PDB file of C-alpha atoms in Angstrom:
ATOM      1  CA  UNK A   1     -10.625 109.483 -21.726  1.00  0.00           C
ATOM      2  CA  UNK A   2      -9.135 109.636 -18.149  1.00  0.00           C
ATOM      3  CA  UNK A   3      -6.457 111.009 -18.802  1.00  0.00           C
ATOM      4  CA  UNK A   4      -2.866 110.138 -17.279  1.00  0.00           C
ATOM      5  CA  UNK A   5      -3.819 108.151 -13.965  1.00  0.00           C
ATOM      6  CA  UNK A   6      -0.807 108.805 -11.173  1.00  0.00           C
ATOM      7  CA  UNK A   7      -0.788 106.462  -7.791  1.00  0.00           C
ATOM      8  CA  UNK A   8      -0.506 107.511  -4.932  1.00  0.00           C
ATOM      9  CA  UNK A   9      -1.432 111.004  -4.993  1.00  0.00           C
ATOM     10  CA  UNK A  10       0.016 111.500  -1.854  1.00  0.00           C
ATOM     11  CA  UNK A  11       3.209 109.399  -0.199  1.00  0.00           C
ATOM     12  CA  UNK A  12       5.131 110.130   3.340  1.00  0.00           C
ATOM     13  CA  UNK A  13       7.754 107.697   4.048  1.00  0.00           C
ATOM     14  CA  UNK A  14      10.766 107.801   6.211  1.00  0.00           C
ATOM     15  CA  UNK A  15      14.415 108.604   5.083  1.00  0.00           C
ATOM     16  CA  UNK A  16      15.620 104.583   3.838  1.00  0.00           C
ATOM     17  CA  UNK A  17      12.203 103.430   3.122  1.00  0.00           C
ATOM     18  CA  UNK A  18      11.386 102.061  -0.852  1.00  0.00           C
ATOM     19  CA  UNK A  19       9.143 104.317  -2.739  1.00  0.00           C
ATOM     20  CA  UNK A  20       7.019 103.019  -5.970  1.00  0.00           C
ATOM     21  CA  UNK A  21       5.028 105.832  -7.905  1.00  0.00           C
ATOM     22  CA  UNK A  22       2.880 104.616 -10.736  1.00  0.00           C
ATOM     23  CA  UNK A  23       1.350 105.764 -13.638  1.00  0.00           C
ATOM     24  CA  UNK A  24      -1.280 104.593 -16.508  1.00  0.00           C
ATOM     25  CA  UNK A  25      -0.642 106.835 -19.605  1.00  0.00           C
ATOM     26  CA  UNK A  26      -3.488 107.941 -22.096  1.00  0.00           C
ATOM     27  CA  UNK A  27      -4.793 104.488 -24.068  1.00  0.00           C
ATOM     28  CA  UNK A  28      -3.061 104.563 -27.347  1.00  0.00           C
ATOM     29  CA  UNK A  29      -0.201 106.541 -26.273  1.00  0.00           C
ATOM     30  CA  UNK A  30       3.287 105.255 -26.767  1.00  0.00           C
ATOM     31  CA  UNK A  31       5.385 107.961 -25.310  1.00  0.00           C
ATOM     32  CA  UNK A  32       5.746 108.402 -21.575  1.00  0.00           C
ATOM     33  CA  UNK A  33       7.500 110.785 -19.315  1.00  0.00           C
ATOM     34  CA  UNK A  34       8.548 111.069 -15.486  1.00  0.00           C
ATOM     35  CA  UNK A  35       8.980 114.688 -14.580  1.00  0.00           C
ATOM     36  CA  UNK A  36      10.265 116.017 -11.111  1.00  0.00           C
ATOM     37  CA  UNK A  37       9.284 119.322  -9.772  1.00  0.00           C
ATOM     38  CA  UNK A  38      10.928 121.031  -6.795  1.00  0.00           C
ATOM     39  CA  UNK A  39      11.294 125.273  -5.973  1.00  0.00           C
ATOM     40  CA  UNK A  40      14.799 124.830  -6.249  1.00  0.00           C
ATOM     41  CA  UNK A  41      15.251 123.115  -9.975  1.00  0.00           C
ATOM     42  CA  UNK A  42      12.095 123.803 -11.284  1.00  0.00           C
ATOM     43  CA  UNK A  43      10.401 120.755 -13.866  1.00  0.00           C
ATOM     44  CA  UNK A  44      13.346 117.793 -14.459  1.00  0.00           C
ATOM     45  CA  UNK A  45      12.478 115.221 -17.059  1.00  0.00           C
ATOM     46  CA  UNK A  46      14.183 112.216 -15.150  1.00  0.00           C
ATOM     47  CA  UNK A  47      13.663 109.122 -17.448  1.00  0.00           C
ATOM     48  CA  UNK A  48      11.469 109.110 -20.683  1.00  0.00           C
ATOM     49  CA  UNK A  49       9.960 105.456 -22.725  1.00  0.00           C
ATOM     50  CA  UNK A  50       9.062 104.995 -26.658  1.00  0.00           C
ATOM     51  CA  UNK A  51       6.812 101.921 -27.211  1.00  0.00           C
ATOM     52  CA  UNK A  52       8.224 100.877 -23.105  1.00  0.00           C
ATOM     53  CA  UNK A  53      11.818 101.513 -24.324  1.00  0.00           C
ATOM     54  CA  UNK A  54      13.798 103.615 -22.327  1.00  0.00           C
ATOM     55  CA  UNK A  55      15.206 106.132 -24.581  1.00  0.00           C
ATOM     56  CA  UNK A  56      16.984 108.907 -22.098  1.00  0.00           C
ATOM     57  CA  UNK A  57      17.225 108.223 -18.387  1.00  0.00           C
ATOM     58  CA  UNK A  58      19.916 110.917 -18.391  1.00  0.00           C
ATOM     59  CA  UNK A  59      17.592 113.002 -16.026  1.00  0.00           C
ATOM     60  CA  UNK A  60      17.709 109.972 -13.515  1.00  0.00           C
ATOM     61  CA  UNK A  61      19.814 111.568 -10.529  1.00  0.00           C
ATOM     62  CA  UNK A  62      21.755 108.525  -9.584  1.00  0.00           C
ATOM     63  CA  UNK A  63      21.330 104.495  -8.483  1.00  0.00           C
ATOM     64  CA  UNK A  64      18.457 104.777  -6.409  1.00  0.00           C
ATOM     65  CA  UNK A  65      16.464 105.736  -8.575  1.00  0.00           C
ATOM     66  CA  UNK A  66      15.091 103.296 -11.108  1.00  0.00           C
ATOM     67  CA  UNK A  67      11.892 103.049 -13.732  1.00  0.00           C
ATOM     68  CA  UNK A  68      10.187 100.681 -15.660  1.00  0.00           C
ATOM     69  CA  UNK A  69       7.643 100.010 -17.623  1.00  0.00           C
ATOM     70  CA  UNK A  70       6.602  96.859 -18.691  1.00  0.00           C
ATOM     71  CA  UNK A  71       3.417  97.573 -21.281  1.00  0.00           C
ATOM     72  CA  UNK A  72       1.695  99.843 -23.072  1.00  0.00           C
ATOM     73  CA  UNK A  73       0.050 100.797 -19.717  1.00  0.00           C
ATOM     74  CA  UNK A  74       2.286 101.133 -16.935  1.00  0.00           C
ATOM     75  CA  UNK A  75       5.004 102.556 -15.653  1.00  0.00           C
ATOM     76  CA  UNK A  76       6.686 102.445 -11.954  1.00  0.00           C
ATOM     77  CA  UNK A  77       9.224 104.681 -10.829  1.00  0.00           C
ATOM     78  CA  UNK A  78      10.995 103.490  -7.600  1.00  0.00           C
ATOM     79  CA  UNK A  79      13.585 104.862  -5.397  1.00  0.00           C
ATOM     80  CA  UNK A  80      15.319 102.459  -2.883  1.00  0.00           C
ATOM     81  CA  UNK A  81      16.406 103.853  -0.630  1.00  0.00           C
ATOM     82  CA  UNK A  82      14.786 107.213  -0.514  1.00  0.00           C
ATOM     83  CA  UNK A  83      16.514 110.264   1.267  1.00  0.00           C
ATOM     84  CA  UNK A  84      14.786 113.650   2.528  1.00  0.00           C
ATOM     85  CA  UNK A  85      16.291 115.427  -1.054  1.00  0.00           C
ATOM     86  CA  UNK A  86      14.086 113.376  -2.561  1.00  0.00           C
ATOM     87  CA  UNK A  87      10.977 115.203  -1.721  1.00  0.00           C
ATOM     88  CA  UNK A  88       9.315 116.785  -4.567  1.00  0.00           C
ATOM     89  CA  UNK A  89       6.103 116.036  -6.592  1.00  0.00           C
ATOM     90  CA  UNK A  90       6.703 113.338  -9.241  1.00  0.00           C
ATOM     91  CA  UNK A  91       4.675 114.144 -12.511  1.00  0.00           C
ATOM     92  CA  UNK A  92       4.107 111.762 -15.379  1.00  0.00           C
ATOM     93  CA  UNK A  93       2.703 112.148 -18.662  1.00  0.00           C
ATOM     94  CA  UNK A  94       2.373 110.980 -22.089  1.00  0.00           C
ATOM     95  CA  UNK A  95       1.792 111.723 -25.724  1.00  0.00           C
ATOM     96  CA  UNK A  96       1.441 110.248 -29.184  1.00  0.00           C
ATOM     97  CA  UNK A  97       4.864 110.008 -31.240  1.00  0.00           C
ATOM     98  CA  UNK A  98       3.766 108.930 -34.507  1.00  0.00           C
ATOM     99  CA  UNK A  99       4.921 112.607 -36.358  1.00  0.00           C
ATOM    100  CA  UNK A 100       6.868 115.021 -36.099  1.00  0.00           C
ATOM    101  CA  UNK A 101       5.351 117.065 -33.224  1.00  0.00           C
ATOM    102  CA  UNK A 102       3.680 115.740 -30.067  1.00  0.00           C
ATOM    103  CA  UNK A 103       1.129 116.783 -27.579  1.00  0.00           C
ATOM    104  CA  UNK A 104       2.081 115.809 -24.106  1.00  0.00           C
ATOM    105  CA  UNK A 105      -0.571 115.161 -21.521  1.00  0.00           C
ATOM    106  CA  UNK A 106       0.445 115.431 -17.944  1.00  0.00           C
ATOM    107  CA  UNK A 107      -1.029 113.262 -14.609  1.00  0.00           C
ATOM    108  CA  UNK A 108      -2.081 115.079 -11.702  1.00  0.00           C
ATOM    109  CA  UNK A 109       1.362 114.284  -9.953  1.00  0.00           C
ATOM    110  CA  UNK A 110       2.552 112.236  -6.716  1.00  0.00           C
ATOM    111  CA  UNK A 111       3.575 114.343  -3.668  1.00  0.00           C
ATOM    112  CA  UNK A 112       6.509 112.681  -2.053  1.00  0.00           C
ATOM    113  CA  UNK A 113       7.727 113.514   1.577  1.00  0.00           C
ATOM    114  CA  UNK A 114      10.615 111.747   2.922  1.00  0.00           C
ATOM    115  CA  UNK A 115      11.173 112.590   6.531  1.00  0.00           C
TER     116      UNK A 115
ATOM    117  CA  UNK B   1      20.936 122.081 -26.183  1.00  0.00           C
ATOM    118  CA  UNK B   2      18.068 124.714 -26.912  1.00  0.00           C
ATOM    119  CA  UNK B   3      17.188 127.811 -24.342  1.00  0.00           C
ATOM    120  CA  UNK B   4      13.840 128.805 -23.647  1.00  0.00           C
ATOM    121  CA  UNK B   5      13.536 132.119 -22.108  1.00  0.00           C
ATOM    122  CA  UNK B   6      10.085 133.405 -20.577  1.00  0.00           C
ATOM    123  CA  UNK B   7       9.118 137.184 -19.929  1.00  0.00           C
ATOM    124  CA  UNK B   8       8.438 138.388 -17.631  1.00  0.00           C
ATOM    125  CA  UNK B   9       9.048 135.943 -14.636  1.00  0.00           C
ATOM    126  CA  UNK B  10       6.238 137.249 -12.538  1.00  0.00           C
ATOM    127  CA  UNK B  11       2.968 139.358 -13.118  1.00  0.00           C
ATOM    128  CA  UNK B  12       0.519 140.864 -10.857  1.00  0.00           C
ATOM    129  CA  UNK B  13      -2.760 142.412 -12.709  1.00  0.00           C
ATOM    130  CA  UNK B  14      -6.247 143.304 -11.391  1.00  0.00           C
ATOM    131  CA  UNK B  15      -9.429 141.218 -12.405  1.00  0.00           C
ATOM    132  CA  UNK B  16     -10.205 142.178 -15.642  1.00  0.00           C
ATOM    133  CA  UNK B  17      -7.086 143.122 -17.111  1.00  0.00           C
ATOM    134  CA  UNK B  18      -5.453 142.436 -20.142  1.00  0.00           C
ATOM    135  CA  UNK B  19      -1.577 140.962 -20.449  1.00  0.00           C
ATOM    136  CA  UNK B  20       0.594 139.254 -23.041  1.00  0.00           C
ATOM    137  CA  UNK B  21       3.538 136.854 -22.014  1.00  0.00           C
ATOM    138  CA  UNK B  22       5.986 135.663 -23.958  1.00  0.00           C
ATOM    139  CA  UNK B  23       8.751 132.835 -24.807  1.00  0.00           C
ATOM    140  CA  UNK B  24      11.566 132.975 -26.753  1.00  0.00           C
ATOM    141  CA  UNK B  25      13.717 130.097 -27.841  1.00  0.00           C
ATOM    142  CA  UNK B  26      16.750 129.755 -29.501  1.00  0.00           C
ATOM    143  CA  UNK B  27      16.875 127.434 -32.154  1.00  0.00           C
ATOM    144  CA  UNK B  28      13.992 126.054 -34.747  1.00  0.00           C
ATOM    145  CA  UNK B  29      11.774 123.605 -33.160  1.00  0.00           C
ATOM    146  CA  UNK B  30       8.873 121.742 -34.514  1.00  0.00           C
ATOM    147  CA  UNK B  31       6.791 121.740 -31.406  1.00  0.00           C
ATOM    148  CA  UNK B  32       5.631 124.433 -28.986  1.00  0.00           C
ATOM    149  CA  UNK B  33       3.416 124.043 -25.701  1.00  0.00           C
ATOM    150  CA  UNK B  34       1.754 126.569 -23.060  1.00  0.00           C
ATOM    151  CA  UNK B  35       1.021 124.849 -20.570  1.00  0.00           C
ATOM    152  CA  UNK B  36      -0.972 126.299 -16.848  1.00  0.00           C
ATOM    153  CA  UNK B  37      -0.005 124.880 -13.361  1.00  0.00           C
ATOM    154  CA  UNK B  38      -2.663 125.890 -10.981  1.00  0.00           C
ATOM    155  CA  UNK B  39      -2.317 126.944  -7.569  1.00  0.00           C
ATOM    156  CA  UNK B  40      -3.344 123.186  -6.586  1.00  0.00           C
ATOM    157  CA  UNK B  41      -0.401 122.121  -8.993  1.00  0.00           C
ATOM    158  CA  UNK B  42      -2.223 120.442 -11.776  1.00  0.00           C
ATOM    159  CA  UNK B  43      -0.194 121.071 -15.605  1.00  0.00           C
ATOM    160  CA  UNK B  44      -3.162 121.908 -17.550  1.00  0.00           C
ATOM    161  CA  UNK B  45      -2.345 121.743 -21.879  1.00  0.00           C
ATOM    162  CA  UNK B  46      -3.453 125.488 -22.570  1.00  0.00           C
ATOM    163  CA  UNK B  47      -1.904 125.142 -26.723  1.00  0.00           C
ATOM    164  CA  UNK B  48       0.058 123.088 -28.706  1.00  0.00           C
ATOM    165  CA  UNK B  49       1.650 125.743 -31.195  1.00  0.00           C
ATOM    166  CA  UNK B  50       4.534 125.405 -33.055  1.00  0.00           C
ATOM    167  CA  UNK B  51       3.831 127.767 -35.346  1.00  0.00           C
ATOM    168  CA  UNK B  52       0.553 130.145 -36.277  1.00  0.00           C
ATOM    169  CA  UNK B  53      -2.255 131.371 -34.195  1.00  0.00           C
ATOM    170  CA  UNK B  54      -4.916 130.029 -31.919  1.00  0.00           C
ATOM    171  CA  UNK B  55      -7.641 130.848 -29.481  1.00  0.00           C
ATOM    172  CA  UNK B  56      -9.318 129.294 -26.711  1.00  0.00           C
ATOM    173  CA  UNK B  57     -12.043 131.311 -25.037  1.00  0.00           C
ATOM    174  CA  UNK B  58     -10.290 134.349 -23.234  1.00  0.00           C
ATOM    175  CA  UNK B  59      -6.909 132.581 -24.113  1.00  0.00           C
ATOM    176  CA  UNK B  60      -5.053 133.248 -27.624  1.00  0.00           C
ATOM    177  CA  UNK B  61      -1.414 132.053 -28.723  1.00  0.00           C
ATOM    178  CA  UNK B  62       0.947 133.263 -31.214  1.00  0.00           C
ATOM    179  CA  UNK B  63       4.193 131.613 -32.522  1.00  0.00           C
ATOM    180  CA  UNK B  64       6.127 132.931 -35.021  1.00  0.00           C
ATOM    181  CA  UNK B  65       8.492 130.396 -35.878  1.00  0.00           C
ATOM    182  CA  UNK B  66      11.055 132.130 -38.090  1.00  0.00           C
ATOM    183  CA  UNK B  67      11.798 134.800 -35.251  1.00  0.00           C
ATOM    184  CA  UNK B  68      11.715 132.548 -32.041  1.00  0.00           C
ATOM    185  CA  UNK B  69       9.104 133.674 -29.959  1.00  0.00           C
ATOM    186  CA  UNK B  70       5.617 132.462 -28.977  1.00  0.00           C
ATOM    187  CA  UNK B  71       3.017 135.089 -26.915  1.00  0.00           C
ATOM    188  CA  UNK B  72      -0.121 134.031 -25.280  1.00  0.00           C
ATOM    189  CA  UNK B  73      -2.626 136.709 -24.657  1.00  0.00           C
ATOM    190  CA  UNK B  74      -4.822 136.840 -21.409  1.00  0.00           C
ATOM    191  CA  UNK B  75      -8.212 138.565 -21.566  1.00  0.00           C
ATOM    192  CA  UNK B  76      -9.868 139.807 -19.200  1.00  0.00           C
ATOM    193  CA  UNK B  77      -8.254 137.941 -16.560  1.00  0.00           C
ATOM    194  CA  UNK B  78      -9.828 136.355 -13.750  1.00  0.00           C
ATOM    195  CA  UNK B  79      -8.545 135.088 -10.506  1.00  0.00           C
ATOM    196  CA  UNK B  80      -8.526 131.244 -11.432  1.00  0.00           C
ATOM    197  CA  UNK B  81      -5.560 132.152 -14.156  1.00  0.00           C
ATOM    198  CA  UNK B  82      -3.427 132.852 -11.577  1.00  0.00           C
ATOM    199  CA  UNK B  83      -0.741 130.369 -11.294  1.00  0.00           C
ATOM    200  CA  UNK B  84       2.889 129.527 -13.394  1.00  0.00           C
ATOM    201  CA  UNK B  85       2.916 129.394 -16.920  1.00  0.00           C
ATOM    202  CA  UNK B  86       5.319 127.814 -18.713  1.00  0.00           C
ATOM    203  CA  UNK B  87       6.820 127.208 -22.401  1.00  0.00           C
ATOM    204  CA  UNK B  88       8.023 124.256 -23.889  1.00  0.00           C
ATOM    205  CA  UNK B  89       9.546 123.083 -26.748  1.00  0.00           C
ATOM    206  CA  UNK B  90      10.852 120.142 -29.241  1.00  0.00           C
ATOM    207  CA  UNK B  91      13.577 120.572 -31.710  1.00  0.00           C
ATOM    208  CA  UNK B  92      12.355 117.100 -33.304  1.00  0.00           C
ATOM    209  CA  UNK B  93      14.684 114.243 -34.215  1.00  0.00           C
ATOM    210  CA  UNK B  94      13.447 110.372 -33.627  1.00  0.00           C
ATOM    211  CA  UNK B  95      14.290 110.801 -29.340  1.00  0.00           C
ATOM    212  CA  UNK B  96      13.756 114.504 -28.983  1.00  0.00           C
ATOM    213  CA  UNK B  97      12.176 115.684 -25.571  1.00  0.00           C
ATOM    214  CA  UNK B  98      10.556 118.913 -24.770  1.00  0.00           C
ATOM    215  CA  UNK B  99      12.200 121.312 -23.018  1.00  0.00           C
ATOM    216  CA  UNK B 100      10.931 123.774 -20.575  1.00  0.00           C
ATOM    217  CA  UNK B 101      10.911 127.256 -19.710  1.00  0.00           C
ATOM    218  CA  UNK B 102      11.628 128.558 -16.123  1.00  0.00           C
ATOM    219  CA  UNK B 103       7.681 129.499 -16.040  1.00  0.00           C
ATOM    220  CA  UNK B 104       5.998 133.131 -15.540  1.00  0.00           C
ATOM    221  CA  UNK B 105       4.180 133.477 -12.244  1.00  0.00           C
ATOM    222  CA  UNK B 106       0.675 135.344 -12.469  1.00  0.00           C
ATOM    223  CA  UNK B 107      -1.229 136.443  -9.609  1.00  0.00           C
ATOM    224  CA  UNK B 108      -4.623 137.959 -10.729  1.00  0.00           C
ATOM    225  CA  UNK B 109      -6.481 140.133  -7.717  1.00  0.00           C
ATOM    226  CA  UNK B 110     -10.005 140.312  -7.400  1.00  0.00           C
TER     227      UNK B 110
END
């Protein structure tokens, strides 16, 4: 398997710009995560799907920030517009949730730079 | 919601060294994770334990569910282990979501 597939890898925008990270999870996964990592706050979970239903976005810092995913193998995670705070690397992942307990797989994460 | 507590929050050792690190949590959960970030940033799955004992090559985890701790056990360290480890865990429940540690930092010197 590929594993979790994140696009771009890399992303350098200016401050008021739209940003659009995406991710393929693991085929046959139906659980999927967007993490945000920064010195300051560590790993965030910002939004997270079942079966592509939202189930907590209560990670999502405000408005601008918005996620989707519209099958079984794709997600987006946009921020319009994007501000210089927003700089951090963007990880996604997924896992299986058909039990109890879950393995969760992460991508190899976007690295967003507003200036 | 739960706590997850990792010890200690940084670790130097020399190549070839032994260490243990640990994670402590403070209510039941039904899933436990160790996971590796690497220097270039990559979260790399090292166990999924929630309870019981496993090993990987140098790499070993513990979790003894009924006191609320996990330990994973470097051998013989080399410099690629060097990087953040963190803990995670899952108290269960239909929407549950793992929850992670603040990470231990290890810096292994040749």
């Amino acid at each position: 398997d590929a594993g979790v597939i994140q696009s771009p890898r890399h992303e350098v925008t200016e401050m008021g710009q739209e940003v659009t990270l995406r991710c393929k999870p693991i085929s046959g996964h139906n659980s999927l995560f967007w993490y945000r990592q920064t010195m300051m706050r560590g790993l965030e979970l910002l939004i997270y799907f079942n079966n592509n239903v939202p189930i907590d976005d209560s990670g999502m810092p405000e408005d601008r920030f918005s996620a989707k995913m519209p099958n079984a193998s794709f997600s987006t995670l946009k921020i319009q517009p994007s501000e210089p705070r927003d700089s951090a690397v963007y990880f996604c992942a997924s896992s299986i949730r058909d039990r109890v307990g879950y393995e969760q797989y992460f991508g190899p994460g976007t690295r967003l730079t507003v200036t | 919601g739960i706590q997850v507590e990792q010890s200690p929050p940084d670790l130097i050792l020399q190549e070839g060294a032994n260490s243990t690190l640990r994670c402590n949590f403070s209510d039941s959960v039904n899933n436990l994770q160790w996971f590796h970030q690497n220097p270039w940033g990559q979260l790399i799955n090292l166990f999924y334990i929630p309870s019981g004992t496993k090993q990987n090559g140098r790499l070993s985890a513990t979790t003894v569910a009924t006191e609320r701790y996990s330990l994973l056990y470097i051998s013989s360290s080399q410099t690629t282990d060097s990087g953040v480890y963190f803990c995670a865990v899952e108290q269960g429940g239909a929407n549950s979501k793992l929850t992670f540690g603040k990470g231990i930092t290890l810096s292994v010197r040749p």
